[in-house]
Coordinates of N, CA, C and O in Angstrom, one line a residue:
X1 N -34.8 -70.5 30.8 CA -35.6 -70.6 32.0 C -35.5 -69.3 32.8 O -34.5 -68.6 32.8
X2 N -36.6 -69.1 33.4 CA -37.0 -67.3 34.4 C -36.0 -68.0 35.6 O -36.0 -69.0 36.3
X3 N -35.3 -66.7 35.5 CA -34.8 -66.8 37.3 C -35.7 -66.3 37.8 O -36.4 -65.3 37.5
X4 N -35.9 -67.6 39.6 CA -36.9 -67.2 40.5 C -35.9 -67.6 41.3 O -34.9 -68.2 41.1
X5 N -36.9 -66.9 42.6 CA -36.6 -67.1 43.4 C -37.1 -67.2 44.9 O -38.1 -66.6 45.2
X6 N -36.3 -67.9 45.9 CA -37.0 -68.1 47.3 C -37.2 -67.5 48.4 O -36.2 -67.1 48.9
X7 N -38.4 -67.2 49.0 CA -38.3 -66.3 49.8 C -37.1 -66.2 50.9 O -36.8 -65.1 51.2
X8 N -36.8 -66.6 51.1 CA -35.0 -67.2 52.0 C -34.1 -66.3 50.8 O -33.3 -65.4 51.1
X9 N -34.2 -66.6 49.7 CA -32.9 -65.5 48.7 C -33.4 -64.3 49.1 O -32.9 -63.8 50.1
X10 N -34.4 -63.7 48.3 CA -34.9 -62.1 49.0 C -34.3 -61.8 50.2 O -33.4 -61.0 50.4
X11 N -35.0 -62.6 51.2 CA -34.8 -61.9 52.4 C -33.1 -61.8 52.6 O -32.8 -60.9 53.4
X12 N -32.4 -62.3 52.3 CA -31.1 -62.7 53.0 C -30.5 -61.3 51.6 O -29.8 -60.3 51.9
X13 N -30.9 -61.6 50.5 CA -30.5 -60.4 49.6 C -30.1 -59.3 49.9 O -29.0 -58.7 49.9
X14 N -31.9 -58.8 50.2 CA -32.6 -57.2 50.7 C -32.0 -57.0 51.7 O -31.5 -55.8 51.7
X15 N -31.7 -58.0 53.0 CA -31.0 -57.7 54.2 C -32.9 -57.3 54.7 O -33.3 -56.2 55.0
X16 N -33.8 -58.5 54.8 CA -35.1 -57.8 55.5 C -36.0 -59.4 56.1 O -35.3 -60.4 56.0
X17 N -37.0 -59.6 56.4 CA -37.3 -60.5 57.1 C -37.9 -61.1 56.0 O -38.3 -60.4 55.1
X18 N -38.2 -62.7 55.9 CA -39.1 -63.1 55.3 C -40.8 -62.7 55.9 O -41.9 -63.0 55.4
X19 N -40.6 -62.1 57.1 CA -41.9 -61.7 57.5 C -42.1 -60.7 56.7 O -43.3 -60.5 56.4
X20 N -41.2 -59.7 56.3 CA -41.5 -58.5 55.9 C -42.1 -59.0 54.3 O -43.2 -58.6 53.7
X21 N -41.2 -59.9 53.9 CA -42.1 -60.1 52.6 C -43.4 -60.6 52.3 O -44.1 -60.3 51.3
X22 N -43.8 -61.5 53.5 CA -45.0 -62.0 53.3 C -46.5 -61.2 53.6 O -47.6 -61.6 53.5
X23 N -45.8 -59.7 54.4 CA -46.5 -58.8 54.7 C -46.6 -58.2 53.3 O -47.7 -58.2 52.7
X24 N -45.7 -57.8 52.7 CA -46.1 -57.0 51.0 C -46.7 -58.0 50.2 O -47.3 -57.5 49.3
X25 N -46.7 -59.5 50.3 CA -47.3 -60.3 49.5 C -49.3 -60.1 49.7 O -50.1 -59.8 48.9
X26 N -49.4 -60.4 51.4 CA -50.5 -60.2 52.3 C -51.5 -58.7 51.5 O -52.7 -58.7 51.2
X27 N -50.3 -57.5 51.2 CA -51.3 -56.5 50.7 C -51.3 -56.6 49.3 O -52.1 -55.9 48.7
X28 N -50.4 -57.4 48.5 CA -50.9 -57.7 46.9 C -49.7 -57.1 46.7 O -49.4 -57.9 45.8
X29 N -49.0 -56.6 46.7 CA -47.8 -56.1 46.0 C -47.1 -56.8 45.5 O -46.6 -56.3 44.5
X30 N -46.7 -58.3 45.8 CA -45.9 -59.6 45.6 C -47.1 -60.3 45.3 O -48.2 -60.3 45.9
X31 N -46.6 -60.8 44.2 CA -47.3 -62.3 43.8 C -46.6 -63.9 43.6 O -46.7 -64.6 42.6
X32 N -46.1 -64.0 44.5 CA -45.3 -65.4 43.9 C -46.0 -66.5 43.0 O -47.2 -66.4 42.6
X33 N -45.3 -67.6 42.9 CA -46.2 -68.9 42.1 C -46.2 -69.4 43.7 O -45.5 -68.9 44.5
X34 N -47.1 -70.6 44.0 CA -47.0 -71.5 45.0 C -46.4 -72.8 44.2 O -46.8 -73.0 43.1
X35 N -45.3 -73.8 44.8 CA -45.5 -74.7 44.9 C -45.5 -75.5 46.0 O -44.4 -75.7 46.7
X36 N -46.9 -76.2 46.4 CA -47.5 -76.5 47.8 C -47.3 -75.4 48.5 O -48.2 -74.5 48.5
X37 N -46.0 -75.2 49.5 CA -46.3 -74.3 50.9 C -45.1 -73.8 50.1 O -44.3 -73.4 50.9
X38 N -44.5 -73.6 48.9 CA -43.4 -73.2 49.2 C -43.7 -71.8 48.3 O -44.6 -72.0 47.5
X39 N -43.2 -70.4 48.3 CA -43.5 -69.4 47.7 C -42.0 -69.1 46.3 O -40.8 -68.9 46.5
X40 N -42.7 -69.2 45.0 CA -41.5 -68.9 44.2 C -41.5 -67.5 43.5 O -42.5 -67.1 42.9
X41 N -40.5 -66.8 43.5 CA -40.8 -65.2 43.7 C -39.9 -65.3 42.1 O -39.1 -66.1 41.7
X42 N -40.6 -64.2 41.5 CA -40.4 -64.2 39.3 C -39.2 -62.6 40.0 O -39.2 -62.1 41.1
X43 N -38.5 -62.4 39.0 CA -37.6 -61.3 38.9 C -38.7 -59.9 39.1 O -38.6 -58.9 39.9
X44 N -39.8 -60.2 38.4 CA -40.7 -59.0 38.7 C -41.1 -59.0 40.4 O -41.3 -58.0 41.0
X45 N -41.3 -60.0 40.9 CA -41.9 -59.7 42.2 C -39.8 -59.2 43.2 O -39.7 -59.0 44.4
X46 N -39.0 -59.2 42.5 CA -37.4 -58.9 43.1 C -38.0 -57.2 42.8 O -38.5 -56.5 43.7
X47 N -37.7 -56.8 41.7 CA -37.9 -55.6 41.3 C -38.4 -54.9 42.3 O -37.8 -54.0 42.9
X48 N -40.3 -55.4 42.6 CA -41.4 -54.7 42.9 C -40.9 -54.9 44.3 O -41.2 -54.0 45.1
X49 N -40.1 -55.7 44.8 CA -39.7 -55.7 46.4 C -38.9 -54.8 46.5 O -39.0 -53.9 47.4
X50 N -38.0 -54.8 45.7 CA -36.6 -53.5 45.5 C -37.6 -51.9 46.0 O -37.4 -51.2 47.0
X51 N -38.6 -51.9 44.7 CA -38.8 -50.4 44.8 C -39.5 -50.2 45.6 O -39.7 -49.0 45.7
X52 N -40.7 -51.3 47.0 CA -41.3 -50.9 47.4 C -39.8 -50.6 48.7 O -40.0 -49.6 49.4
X53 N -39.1 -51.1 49.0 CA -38.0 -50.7 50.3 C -37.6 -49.4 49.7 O -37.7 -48.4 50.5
X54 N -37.0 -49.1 48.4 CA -36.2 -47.9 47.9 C -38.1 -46.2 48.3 O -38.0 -45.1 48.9
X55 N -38.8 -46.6 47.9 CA -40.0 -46.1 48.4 C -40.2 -45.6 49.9 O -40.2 -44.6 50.5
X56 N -40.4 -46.9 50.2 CA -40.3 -46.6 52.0 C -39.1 -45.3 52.7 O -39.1 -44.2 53.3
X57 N -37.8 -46.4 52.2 CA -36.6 -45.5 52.3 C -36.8 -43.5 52.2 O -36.5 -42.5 52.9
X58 N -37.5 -43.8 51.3 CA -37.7 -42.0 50.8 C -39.2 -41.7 51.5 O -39.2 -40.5 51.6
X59 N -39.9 -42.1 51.8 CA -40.8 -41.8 52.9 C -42.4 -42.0 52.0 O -43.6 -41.7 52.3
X60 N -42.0 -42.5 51.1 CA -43.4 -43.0 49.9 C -44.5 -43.7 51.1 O -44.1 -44.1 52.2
X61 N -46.3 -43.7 50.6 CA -47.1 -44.3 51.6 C -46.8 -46.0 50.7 O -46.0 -46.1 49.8
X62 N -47.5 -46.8 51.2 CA -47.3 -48.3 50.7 C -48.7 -47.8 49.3 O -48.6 -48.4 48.2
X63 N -49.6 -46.9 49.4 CA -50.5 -46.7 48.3 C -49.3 -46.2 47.0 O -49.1 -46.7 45.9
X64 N -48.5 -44.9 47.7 CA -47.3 -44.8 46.5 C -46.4 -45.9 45.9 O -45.8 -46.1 44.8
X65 N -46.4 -46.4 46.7 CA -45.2 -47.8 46.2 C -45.8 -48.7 44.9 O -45.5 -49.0 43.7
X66 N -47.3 -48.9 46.1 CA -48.4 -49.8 44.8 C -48.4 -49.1 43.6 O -48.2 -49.7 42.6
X67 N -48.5 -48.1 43.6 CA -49.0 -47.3 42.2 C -47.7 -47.4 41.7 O -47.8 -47.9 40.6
X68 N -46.6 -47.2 41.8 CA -45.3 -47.2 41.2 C -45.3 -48.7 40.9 O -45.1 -48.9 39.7
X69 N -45.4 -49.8 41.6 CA -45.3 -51.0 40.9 C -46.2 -51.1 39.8 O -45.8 -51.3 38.7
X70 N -47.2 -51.0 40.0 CA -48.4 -50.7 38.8 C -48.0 -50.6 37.5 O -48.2 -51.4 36.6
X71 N -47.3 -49.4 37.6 CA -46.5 -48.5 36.8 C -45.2 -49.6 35.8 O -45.0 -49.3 34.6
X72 N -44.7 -50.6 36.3 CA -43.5 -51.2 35.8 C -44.1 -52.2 34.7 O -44.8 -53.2 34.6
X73 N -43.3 -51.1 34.0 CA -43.2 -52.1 32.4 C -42.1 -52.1 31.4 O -42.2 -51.3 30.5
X74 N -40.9 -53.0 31.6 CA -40.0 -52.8 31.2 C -39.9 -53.2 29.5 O -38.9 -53.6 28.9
X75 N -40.9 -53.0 29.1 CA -41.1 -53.4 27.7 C -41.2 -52.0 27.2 O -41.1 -51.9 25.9
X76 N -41.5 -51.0 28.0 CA -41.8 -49.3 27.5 C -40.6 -48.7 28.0 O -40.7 -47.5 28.2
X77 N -39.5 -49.3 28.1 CA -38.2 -48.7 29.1 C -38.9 -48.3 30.3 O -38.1 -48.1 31.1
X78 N -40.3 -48.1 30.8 CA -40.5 -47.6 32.0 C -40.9 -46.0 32.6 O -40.6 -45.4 33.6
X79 N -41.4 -45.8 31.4 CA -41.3 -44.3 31.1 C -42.7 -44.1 31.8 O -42.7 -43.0 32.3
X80 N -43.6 -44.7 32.1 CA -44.6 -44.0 33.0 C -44.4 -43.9 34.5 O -44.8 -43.1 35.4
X81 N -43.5 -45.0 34.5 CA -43.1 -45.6 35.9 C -42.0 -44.5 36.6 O -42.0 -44.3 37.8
X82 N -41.0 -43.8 35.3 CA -40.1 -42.9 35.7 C -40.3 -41.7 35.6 O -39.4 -40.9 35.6
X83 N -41.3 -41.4 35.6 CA -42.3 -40.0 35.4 C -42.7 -39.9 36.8 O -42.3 -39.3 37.8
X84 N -43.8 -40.8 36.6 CA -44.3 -40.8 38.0 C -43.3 -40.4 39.4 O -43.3 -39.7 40.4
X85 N -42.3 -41.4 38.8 CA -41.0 -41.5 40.9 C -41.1 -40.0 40.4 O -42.0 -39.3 40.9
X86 N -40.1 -39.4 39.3 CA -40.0 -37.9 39.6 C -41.2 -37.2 39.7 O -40.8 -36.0 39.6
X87 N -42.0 -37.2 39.7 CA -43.4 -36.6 40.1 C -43.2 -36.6 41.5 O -42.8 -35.6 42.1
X88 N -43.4 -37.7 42.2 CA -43.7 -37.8 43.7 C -41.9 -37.8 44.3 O -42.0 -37.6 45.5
X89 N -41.0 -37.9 44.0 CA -39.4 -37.2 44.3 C -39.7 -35.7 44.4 O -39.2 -34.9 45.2
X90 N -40.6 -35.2 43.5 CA -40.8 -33.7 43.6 C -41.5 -33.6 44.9 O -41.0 -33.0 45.8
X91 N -42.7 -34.3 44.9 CA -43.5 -34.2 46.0 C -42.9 -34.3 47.6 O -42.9 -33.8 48.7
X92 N -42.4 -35.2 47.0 CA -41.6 -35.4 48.6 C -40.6 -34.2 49.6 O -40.5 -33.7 50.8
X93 N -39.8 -34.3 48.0 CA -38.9 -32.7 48.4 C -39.2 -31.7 49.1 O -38.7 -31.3 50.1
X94 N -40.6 -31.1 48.4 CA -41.1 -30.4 48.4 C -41.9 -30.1 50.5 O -41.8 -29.2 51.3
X95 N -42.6 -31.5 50.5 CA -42.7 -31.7 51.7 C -41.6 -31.5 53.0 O -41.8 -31.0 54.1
X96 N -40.9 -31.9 52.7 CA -39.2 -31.9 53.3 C -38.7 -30.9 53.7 O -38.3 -30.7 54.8
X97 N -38.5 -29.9 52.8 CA -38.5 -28.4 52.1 C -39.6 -27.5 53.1 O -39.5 -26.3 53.4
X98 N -40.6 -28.2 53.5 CA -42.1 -27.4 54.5 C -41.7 -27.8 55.7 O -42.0 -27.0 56.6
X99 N -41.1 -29.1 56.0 CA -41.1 -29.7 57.1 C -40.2 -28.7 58.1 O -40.5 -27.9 59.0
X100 N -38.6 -28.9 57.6 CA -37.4 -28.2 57.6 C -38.1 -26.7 57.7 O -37.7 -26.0 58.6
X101 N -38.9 -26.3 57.0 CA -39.1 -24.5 57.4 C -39.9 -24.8 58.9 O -39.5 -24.2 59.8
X102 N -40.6 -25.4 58.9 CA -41.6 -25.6 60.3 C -40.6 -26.2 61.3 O -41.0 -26.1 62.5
X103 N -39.8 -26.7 61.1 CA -38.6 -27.1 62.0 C -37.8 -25.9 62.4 O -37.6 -25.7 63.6
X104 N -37.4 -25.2 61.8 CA -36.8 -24.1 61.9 C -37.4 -22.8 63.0 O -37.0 -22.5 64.1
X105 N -38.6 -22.3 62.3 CA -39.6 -21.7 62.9 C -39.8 -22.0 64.2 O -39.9 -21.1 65.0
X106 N -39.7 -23.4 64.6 CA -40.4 -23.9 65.8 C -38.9 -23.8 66.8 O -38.9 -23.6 68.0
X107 N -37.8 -24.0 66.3 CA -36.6 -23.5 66.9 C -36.3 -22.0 67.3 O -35.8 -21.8 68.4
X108 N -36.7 -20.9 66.3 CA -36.6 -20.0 66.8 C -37.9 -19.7 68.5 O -37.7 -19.1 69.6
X109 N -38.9 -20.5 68.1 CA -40.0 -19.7 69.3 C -39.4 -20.7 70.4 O -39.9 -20.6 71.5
X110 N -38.4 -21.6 70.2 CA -37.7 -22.3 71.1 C -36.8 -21.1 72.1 O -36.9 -20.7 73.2
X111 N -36.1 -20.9 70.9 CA -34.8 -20.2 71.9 C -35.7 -18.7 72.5 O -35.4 -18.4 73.7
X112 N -36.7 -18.0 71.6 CA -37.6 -17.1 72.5 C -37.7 -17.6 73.9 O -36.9 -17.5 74.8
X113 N -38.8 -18.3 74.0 CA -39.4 -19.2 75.1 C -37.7 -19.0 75.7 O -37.4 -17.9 76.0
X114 N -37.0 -19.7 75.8 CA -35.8 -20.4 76.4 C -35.0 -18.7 77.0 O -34.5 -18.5 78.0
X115 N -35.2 -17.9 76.2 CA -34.6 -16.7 76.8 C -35.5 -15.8 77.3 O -34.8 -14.8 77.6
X116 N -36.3 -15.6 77.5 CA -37.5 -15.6 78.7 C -37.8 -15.8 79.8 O -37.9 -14.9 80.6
X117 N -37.8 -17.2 79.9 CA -37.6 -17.9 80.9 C -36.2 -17.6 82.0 O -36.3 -17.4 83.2
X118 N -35.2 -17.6 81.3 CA -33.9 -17.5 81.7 C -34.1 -15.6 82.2 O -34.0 -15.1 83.3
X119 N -34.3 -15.1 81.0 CA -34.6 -13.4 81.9 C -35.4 -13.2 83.3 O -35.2 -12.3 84.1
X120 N -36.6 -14.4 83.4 CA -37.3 -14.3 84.3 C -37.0 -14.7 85.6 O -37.5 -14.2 86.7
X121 N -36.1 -15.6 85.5 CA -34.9 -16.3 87.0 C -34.3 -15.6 86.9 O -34.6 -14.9 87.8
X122 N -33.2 -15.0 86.2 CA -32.5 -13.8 86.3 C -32.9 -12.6 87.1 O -32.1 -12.1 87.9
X123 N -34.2 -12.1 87.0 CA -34.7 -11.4 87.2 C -35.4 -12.0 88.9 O -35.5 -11.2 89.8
X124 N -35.7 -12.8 89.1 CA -36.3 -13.5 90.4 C -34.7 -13.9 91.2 O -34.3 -14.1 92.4
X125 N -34.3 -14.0 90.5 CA -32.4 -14.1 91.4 C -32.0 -13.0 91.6 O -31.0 -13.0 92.3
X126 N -32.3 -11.7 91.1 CA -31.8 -10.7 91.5 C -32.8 -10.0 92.8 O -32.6 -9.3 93.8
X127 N -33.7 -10.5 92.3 CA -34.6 -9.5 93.5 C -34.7 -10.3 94.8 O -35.2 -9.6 95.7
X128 N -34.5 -11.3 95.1 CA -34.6 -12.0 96.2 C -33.4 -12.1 97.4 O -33.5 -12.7 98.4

């Protein structure tokens, strides 16, 4: 018999709300079975919840996440699925890597500005 499982296990698992899951169910990412009101969640919809938080975590959009669940086929070892994360791990980096230079940059026209200013009171404290 498939271990499933209840939205109450997830949530208490993941450490996240059962609201949060029924929001990734709401955009299709999760598909549970219903029985009546009750939602039964398959080891694949555990997984696809795993990687869509491990995603978020790393700054993936919810369209990245989808596409990486897409992707899960553990019958192929997952080899398109593990292509892809390092595809967009590159991407990310890489972004991160631009962010951090424009962070930097924007620090130096900081301390300009900031010693400017400071020469300019300096300069208005001395003459007064």
């Amino acid at each position: 018999m498939a271990v499933t499982y209840s939205i109450s296990d997830l949530a208490r698992e993941l450490d996240i709300t059962t609201r949060t899951i029924r929001f990734y169910e709401e955009q299709g990412m999760l598909s549970p079975e219903r029985r009546g009101q009750e939602r039964i969640y398959s080891a694949r919809d555990r997984v696809a919840l795993k990687l869509i938080l491990r995603g978020k975590r790393l700054g993936f959009s919810l369209a990245e996440c989808r596409e990486l669940i897409e992707l899960y086929d553990p019958d192929s070892g997952n080899q398109k699925q593990l292509n892809s994360m390092l595809a967009k791990i590159a991407e990310r980096r890489a972004q991160l890597e631009q962010q951090l230079l424009d962070i930097q940059q924007m620090q130096l026209e900081l301390d300009t500005a900031e010693e400017r200013c400071r020469a300019a009171l300096e300069m208005a404290n001395t003459t007064a």
